[in-house]
Coordinates of C-alpha atoms and ligand atoms in Angstrom, one line a residue:
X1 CA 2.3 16.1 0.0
X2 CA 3.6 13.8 -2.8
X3 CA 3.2 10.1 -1.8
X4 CA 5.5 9.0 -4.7
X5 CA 8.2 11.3 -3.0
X6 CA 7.7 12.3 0.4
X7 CA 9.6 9.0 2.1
X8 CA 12.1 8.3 -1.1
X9 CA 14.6 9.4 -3.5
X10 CA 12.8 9.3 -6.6
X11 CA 14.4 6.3 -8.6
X12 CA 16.0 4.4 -5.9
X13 CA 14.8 1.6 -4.3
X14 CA 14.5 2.8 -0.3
X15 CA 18.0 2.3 0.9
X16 CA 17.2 0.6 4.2
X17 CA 15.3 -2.3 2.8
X18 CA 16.5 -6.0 3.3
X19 CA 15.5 -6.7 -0.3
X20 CA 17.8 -4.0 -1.7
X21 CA 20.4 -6.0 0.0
X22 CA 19.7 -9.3 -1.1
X23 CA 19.1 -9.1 -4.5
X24 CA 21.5 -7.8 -8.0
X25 CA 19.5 -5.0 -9.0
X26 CA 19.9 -4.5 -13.1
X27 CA 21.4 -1.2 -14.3
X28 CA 18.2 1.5 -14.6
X29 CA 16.0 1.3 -17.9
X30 CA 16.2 4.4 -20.0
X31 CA 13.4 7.0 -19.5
X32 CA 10.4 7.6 -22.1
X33 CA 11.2 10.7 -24.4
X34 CA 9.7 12.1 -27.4
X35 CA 6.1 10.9 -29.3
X36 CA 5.7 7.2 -28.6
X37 CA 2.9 5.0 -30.2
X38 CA 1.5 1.5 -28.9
X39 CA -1.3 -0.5 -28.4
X40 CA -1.5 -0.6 -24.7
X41 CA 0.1 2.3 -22.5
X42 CA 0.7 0.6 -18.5
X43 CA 1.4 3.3 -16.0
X44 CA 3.1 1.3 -12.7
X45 CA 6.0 -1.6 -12.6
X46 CA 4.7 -3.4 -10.0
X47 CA 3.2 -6.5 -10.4
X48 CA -0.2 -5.1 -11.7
X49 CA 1.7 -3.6 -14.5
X50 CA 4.3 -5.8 -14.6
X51 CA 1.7 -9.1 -15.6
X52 CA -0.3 -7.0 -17.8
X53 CA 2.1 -6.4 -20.0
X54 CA 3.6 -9.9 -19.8
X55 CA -0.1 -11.6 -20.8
X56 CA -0.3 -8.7 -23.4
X57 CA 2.8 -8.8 -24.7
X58 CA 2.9 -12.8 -25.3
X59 CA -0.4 -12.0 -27.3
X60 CA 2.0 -10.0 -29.8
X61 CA 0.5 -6.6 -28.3
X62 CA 2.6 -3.7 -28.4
X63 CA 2.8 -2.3 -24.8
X64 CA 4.7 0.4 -23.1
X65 CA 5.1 0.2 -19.5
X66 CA 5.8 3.7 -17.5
X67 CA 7.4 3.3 -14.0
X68 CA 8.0 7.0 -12.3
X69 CA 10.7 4.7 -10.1
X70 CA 12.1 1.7 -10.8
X71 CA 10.8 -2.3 -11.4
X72 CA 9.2 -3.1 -8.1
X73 CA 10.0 -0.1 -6.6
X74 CA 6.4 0.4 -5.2
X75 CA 4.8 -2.2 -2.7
X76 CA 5.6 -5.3 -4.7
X77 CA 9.8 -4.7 -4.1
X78 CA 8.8 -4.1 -0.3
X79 CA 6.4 -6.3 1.1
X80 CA 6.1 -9.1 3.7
X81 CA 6.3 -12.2 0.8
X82 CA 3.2 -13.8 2.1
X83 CA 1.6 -15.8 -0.7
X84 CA -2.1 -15.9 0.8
X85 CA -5.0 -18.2 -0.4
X86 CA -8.3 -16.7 -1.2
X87 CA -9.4 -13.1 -1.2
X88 CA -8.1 -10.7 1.5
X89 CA -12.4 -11.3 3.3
X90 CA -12.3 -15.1 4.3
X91 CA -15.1 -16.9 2.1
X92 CA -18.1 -16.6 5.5
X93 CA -17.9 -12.7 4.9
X94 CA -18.0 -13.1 1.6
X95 CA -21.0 -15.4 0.8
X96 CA -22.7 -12.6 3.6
X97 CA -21.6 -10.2 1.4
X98 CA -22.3 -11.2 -2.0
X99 CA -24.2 -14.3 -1.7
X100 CA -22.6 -17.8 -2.2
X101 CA -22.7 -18.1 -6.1
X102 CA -20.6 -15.4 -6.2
X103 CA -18.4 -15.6 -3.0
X104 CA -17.3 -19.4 -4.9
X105 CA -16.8 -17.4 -8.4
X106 CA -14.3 -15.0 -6.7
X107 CA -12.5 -18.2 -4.4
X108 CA -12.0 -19.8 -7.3
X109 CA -10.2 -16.9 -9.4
X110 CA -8.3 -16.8 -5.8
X111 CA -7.3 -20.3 -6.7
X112 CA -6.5 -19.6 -10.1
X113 CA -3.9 -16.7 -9.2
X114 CA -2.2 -19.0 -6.7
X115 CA -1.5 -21.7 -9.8
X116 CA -0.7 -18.4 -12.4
X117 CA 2.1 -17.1 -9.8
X118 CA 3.7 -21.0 -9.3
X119 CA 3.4 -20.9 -12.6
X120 CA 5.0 -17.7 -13.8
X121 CA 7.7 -18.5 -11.1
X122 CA 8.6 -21.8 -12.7
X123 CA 7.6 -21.0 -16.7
X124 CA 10.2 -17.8 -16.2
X125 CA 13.1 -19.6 -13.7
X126 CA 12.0 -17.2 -11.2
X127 CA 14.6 -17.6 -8.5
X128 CA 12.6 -16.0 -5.4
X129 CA 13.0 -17.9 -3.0
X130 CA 9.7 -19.4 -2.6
X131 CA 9.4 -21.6 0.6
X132 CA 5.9 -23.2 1.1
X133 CA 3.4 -22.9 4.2
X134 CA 1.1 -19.9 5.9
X135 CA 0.1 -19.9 9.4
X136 CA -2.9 -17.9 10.5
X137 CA -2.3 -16.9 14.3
X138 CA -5.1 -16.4 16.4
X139 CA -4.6 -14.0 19.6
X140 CA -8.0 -14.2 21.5
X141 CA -10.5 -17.6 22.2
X142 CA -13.0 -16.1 19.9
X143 CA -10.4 -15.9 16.8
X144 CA -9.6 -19.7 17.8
X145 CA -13.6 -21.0 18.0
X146 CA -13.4 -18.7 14.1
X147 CA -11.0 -20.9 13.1
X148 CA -12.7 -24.0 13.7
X149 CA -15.7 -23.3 11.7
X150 CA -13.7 -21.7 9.0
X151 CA -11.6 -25.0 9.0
X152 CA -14.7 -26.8 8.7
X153 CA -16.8 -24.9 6.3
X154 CA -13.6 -24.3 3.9
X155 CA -13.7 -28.4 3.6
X156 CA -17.4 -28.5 3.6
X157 CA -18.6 -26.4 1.3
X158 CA -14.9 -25.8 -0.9
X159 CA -13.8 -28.9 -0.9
X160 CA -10.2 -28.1 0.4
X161 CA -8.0 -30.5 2.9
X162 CA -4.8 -28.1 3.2
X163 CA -6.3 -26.4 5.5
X164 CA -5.5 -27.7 9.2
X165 CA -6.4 -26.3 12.3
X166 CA -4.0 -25.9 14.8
X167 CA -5.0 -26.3 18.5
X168 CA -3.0 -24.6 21.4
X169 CA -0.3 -27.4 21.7
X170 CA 0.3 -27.6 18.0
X171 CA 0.9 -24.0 17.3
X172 CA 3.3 -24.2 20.2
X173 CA 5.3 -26.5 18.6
X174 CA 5.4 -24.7 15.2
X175 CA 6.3 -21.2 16.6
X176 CA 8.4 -20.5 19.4
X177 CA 5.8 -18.0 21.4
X178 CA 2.8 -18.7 23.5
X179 CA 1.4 -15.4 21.9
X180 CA -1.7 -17.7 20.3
X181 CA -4.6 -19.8 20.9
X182 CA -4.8 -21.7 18.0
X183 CA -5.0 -21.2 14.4
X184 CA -4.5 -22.3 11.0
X185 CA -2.5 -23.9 8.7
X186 CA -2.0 -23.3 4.8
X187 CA -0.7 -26.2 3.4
X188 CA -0.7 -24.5 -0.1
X189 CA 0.1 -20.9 1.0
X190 CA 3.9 -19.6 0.5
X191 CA 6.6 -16.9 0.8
X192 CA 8.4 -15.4 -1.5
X193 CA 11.6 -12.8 -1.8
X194 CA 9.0 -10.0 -3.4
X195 CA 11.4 -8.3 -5.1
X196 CA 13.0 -10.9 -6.7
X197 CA 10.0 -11.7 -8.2
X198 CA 9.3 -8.6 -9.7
X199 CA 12.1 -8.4 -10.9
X200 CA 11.6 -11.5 -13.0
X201 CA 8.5 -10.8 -14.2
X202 CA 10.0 -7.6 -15.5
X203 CA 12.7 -9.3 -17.4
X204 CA 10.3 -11.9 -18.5
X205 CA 7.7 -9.2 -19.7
X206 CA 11.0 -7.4 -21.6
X207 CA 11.7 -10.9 -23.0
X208 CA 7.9 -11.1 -24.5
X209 CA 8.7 -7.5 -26.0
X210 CA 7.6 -5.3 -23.8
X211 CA 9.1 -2.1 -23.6
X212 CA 9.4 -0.7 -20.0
X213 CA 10.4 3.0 -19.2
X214 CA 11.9 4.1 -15.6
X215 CA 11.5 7.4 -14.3
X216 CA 8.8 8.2 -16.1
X217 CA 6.1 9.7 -14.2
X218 CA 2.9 10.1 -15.5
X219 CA 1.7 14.0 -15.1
X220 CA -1.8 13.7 -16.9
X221 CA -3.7 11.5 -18.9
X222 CA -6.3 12.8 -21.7
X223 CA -9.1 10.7 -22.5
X224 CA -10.4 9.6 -26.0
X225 CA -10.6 6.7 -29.0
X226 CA -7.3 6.8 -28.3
X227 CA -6.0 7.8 -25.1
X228 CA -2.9 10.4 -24.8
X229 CA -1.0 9.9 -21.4
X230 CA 2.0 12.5 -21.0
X231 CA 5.1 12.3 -18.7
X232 CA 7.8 15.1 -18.6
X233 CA 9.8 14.4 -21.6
X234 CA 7.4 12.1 -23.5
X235 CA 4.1 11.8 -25.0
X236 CA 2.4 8.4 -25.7
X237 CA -0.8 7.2 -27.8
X238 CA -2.3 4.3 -27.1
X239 CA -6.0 2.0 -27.9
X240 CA -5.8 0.9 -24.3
X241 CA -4.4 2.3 -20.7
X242 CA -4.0 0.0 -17.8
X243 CA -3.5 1.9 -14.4
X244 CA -1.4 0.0 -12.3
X245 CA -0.2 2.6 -9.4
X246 CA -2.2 1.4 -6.2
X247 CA -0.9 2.7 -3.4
X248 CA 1.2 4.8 -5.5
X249 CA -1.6 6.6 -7.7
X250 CA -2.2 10.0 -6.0
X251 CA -4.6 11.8 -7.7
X252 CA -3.7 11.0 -11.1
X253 CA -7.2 9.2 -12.0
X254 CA -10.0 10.8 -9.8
X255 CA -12.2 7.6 -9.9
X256 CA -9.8 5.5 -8.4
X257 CA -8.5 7.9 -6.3
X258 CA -12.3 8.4 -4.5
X259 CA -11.6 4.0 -4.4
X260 CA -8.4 2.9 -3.4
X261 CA -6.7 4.5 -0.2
X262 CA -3.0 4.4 0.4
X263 CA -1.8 3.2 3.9
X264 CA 1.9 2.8 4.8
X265 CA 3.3 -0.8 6.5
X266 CA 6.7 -1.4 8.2
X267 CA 9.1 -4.4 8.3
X268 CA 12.2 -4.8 10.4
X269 CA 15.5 -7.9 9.1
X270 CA 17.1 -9.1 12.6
X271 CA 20.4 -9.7 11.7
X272 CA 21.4 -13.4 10.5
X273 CA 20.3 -15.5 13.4
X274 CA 21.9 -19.0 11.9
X275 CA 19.2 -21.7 10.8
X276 CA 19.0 -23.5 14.1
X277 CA 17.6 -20.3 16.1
X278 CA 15.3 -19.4 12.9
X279 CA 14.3 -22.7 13.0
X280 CA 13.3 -22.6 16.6
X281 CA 11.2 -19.3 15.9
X282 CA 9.6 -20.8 13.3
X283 CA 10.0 -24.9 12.8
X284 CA 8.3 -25.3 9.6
X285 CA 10.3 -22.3 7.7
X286 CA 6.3 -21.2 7.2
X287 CA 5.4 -17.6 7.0
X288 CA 2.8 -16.3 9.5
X289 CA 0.4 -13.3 9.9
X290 CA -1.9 -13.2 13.3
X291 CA -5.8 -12.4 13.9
X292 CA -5.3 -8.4 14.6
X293 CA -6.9 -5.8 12.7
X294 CA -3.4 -4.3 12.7
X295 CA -1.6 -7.6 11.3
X296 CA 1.5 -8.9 12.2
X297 CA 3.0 -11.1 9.9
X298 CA 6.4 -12.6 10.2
X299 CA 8.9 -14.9 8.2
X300 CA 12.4 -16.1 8.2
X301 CA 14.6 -15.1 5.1
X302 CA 16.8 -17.6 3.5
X303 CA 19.3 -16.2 5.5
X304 CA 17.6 -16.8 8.8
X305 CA 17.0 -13.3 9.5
X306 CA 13.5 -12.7 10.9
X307 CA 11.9 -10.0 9.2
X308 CA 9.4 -9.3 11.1
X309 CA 6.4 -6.7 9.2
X310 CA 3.7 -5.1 11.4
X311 CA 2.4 -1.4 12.3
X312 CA 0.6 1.2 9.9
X313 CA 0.4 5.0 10.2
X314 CA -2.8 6.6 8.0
X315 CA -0.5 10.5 7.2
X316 CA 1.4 10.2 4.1
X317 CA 4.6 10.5 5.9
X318 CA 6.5 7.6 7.5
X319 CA 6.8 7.3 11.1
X320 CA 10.8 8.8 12.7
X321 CA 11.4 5.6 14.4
X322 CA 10.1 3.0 12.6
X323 CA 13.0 -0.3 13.9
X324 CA 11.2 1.2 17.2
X325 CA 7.7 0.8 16.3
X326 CA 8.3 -2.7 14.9
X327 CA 10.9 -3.9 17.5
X328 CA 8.1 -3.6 19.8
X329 CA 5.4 -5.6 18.7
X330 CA 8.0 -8.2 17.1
X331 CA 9.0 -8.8 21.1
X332 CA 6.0 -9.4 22.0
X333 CA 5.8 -12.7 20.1
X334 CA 9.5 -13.2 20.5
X335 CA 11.1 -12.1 23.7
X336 CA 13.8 -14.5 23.1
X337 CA 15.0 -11.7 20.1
X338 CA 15.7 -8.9 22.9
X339 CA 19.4 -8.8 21.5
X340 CA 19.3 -9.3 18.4
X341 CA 20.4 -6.8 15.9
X342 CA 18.2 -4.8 13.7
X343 CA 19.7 -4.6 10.4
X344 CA 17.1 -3.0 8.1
X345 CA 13.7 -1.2 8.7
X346 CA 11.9 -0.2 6.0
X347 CA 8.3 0.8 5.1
X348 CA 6.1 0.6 2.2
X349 CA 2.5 2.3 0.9
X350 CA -0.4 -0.6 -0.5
X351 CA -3.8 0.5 -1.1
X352 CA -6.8 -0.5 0.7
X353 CA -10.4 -0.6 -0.6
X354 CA -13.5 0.3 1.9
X355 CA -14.9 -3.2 1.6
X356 CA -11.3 -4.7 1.4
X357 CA -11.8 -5.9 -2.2
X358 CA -9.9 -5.1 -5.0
X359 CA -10.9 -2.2 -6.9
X360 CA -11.4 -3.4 -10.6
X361 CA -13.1 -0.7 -13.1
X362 CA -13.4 0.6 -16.6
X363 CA -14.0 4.1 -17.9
X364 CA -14.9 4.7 -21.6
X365 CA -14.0 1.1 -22.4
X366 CA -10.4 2.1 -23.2
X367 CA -9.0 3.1 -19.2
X368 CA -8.8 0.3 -17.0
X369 CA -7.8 0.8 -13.7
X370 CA -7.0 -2.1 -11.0
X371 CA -5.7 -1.7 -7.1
X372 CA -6.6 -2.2 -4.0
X373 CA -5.7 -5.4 -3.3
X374 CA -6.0 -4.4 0.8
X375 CA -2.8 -7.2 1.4
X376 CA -2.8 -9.6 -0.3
X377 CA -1.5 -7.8 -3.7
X378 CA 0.8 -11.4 -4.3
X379 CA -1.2 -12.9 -5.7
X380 CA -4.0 -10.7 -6.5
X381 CA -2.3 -8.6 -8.4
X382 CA -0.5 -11.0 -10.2
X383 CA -4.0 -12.5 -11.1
X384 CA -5.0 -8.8 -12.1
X385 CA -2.4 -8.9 -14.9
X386 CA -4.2 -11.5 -16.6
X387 CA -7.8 -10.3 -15.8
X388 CA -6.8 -7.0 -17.4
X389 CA -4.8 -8.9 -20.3
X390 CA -8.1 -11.1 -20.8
X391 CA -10.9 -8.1 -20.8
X392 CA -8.5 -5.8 -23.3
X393 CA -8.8 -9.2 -26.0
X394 CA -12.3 -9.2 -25.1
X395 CA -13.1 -11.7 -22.6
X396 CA -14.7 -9.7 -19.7
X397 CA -15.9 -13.0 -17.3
X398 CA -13.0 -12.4 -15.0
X399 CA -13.1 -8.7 -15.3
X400 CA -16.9 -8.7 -14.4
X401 CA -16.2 -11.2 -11.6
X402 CA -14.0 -9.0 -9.9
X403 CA -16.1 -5.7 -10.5
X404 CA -19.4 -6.9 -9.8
X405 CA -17.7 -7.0 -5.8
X406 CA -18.6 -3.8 -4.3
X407 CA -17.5 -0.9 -4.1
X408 CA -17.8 1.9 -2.1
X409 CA -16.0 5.6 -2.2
X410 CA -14.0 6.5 0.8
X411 CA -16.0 9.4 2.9
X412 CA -15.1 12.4 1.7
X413 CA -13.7 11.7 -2.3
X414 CA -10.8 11.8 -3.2
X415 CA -9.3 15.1 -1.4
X416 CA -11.3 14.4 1.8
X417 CA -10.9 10.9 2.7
X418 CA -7.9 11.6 5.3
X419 CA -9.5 12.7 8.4
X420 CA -12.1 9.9 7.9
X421 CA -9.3 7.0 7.3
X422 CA -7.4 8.3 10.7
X423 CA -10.6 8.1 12.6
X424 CA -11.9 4.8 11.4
X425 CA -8.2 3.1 11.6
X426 CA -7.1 4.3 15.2
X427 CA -10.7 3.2 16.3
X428 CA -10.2 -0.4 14.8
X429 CA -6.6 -0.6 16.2
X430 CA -7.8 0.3 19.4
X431 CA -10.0 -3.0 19.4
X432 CA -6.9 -4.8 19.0
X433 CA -5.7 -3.4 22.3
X434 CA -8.9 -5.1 24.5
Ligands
LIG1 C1 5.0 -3.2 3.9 C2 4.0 -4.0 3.0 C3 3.8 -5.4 3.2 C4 3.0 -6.1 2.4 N1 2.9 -7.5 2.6 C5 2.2 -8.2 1.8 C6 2.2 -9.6 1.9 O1 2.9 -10.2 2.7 N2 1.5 -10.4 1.0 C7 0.7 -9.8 0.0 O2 0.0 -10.5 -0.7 N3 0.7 -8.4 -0.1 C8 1.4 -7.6 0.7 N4 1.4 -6.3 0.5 C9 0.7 -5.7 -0.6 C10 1.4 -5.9 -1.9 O3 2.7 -5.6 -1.8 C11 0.7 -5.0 -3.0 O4 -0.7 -5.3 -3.0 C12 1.2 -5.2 -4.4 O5 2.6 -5.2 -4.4 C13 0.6 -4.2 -5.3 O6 1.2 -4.2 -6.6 P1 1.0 -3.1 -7.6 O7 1.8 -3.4 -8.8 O8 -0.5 -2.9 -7.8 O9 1.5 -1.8 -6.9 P2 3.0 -1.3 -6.5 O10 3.9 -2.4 -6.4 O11 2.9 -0.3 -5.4 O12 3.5 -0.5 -7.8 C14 2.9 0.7 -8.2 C15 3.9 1.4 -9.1 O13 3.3 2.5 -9.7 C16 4.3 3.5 -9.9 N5 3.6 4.8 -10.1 C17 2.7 5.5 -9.3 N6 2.3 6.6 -9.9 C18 2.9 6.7 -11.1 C19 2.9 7.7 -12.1 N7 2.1 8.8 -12.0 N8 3.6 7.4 -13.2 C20 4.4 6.3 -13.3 N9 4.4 5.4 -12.4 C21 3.7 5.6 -11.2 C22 5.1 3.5 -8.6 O14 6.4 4.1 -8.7 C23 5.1 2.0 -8.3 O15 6.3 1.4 -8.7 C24 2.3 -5.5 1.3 C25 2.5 -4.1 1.1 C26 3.4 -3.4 1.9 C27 3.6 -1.9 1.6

């Protein structure tokens, strides 16, 4: 099966998404064709590629970007908006998994995307929507007592006061459930509309002189001084290529096939609920993503819809009845939503990692390949653009930062890995059952 096709039309955004609907989509991009020449050669238009070739392209680089779809048409035109703080393994797990000098090396880089995508949004007029605030739910006692320390520690040993720990009667108030014990508050963390955004990092990439081609998939790359990468009607040369697909990628590059794993995610729009019910779902306007292994995460648009994201499946193919599967766990925070309509349901494919960090590597000096982002692809791979951008002009410290977390191959390679995921997933999803 062909993950790029099996659940779309090839160069349409998915029909039944809220963000088709809310946003003026430009007129398609013209496709590659013919011999093409350029410095760097970007396979993906999401916002991996996207900031790669902005950074690159403001550095007078010649870059080609390659989109089989459209801008954004991948995970980064789909997801749940939520502009997360840190890396997607909370800074405990990962001092115990890297040790503390560099657990504090990759919080900081966290830190650093944050200020790049503020800063992109507002250099570039980005209008997306961005509404500031993140709530971290927590289901069971022992999520709560997690949340303490983590509160704690984060000021501690970080430095950071936006962080603010909820207790009982203070999530109460911000969220219209009893669904949680506790939890925390992200003074600094966001939402965003997603596709919005990608949009504008498109046009301000195009702007830099970037030139991006839709519907341009990449069939096969050849490696060498310079590297040839070939789509149906075109052939390109380039010093550097910058692999950008994610969930998206397939088989195309066998390392980071055997690294990054796709998994598909669901989100449902209510229909427009008027701001005083959104408001009583949600009083701060925050977005908000709870302690299962199987996340819910939940916002209200700027038309006080509640989109409401949760649910994965492990095959390639989406799920029949996907406003079913959603519906369900959305009314278990929010019984009060029993009639409200279900305007959209639509579902996406990011890529996970085994250890749940990004996936950063380099093959023959010349291929870079970045993904992975298990989530929290915002601002990750927003932050990857510039990573990439930096190590292609020869400064490798973030680069090496980011690789030097580490990385494991999913059982099985890359044609293998399936039955493995299914197993491991269901099992994990089942915990969040007890
Ligand atoms: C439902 C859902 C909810 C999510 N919620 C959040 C959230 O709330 N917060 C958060 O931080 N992250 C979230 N994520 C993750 C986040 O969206 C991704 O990590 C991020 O968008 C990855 O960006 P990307 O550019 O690397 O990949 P993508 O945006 O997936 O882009 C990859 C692009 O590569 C193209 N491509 C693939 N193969 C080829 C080829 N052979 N030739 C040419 N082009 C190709 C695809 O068409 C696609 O457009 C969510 C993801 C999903 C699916």
């Amino acid at each position: 099966m062909d993950i790029l096709t099996v659940n779309d039309q090839p160069g349409e955004y998915p029909n039944s998404s809220y963000y088709l609907h809310s946003t003026a989509t430009p007129p398609p991009r013209e496709q590659a064709a013919g011999e093409l020449r350029c410095d760097i050669c970007i396979v993906g238009a999401g916002y991996t590629g996207l900031s790669t070739a902005l950074y690159l392209a403001e550095k007078g680089f010649d870059v080609i970007v390659l989109e089989a779809n459209r801008i954004g048409w991948g995970a980064s035109g789909r997801n749940g908006g939520q502009v997360h703080l840190g890396q997607r393994r909370d800074q405990g797990e990962l001092e115990d998994l890297v040790g503390r000098d560099h657990a504090r090396e990759l919080w900081d880089l966290a830190q650093r995307g944050l200020r790049l995508v503020k800063g992109l949004i507002n250099r570039h007029a980005i209008d997306c929507e961005w509404r500031n605030g993140l709530i971290h739910a927590d289901l069971r006692k022992s999520d709560h007592v997690h949340s303490q320390s983590y509160a704690e520690k984060m000021a501690r040993d970080y430095g950071c006061n936006d962080i603010h720990l909820l207790d009982k009667a203070a999530i109460g108030e911000e969220l219209g459930t009893t669904a949680y014990r506790g939890g925390l508050f992200f003074e600094n963390g966001a939402h965003l509309h997603p596709l919005k955004y990608a949009l504008g990092l498109g046009k301000a990439a195009e702007n830099a002189g970037a030139r991006i081609f839709e519907m341009s998939r990449v069939t096969a790359i050849e490696p060498g001084s310079k590297v040839s990468i070939f789509t149906g009607k075109a052939s390109v040369k380039a010093d550097y290529l910058v692999l950008g697909c994610n969930g998206y990628h397939g088989n195309l590059h066998r390392q980071t096939a055997r690294h990054v794993m796709p998994i598909n995610n669901f989100i449902i729009a209510t229909e427009p609920l008027g701001e005083r019910r959104a408001r009583s779902l949600i009083r701060s306007n925050a977005a908000v993503y709870d302690s299962n292994f199987v996340v819910n995460y939940y916002r209200c648009s700027a038309d006080h819809r509640m989109l409401f994201g949760g649910g994965e499946s492990y095959g390639f193919a989406f799920p029949r009845d996907i406003p079913g599967l959603v519906r369900k766990r959305m009314l278990d925070v929010f019984p009060q939503l029993e009639t409200a309509r279900i305007d959209y349901a639509w579902g996406g494919t990011l890529g996970i990692t085994m250890t749940r960090m990004p996936y950063f590597d380099r093959e023959q000096n010349n291929i870079l390949s970045v993904g992975g982002y298990s989530g929290h692809g915002v601002v990750m791979a927003s932050l990857s653009g510039m990573i990439v951008a930096e190590a292609i002009r020869g400064q490798l410290g973030a680069f090496d930062i980011m690789a030097r977390a580490p990385k494991t191959v999913f059982p099985g390679g890359a044609l293998l890995r399936w039955p493995f995921l299914i197993l491991a997933m269901t099992w994990f999803s089942l915990r969040d059952r007890l």
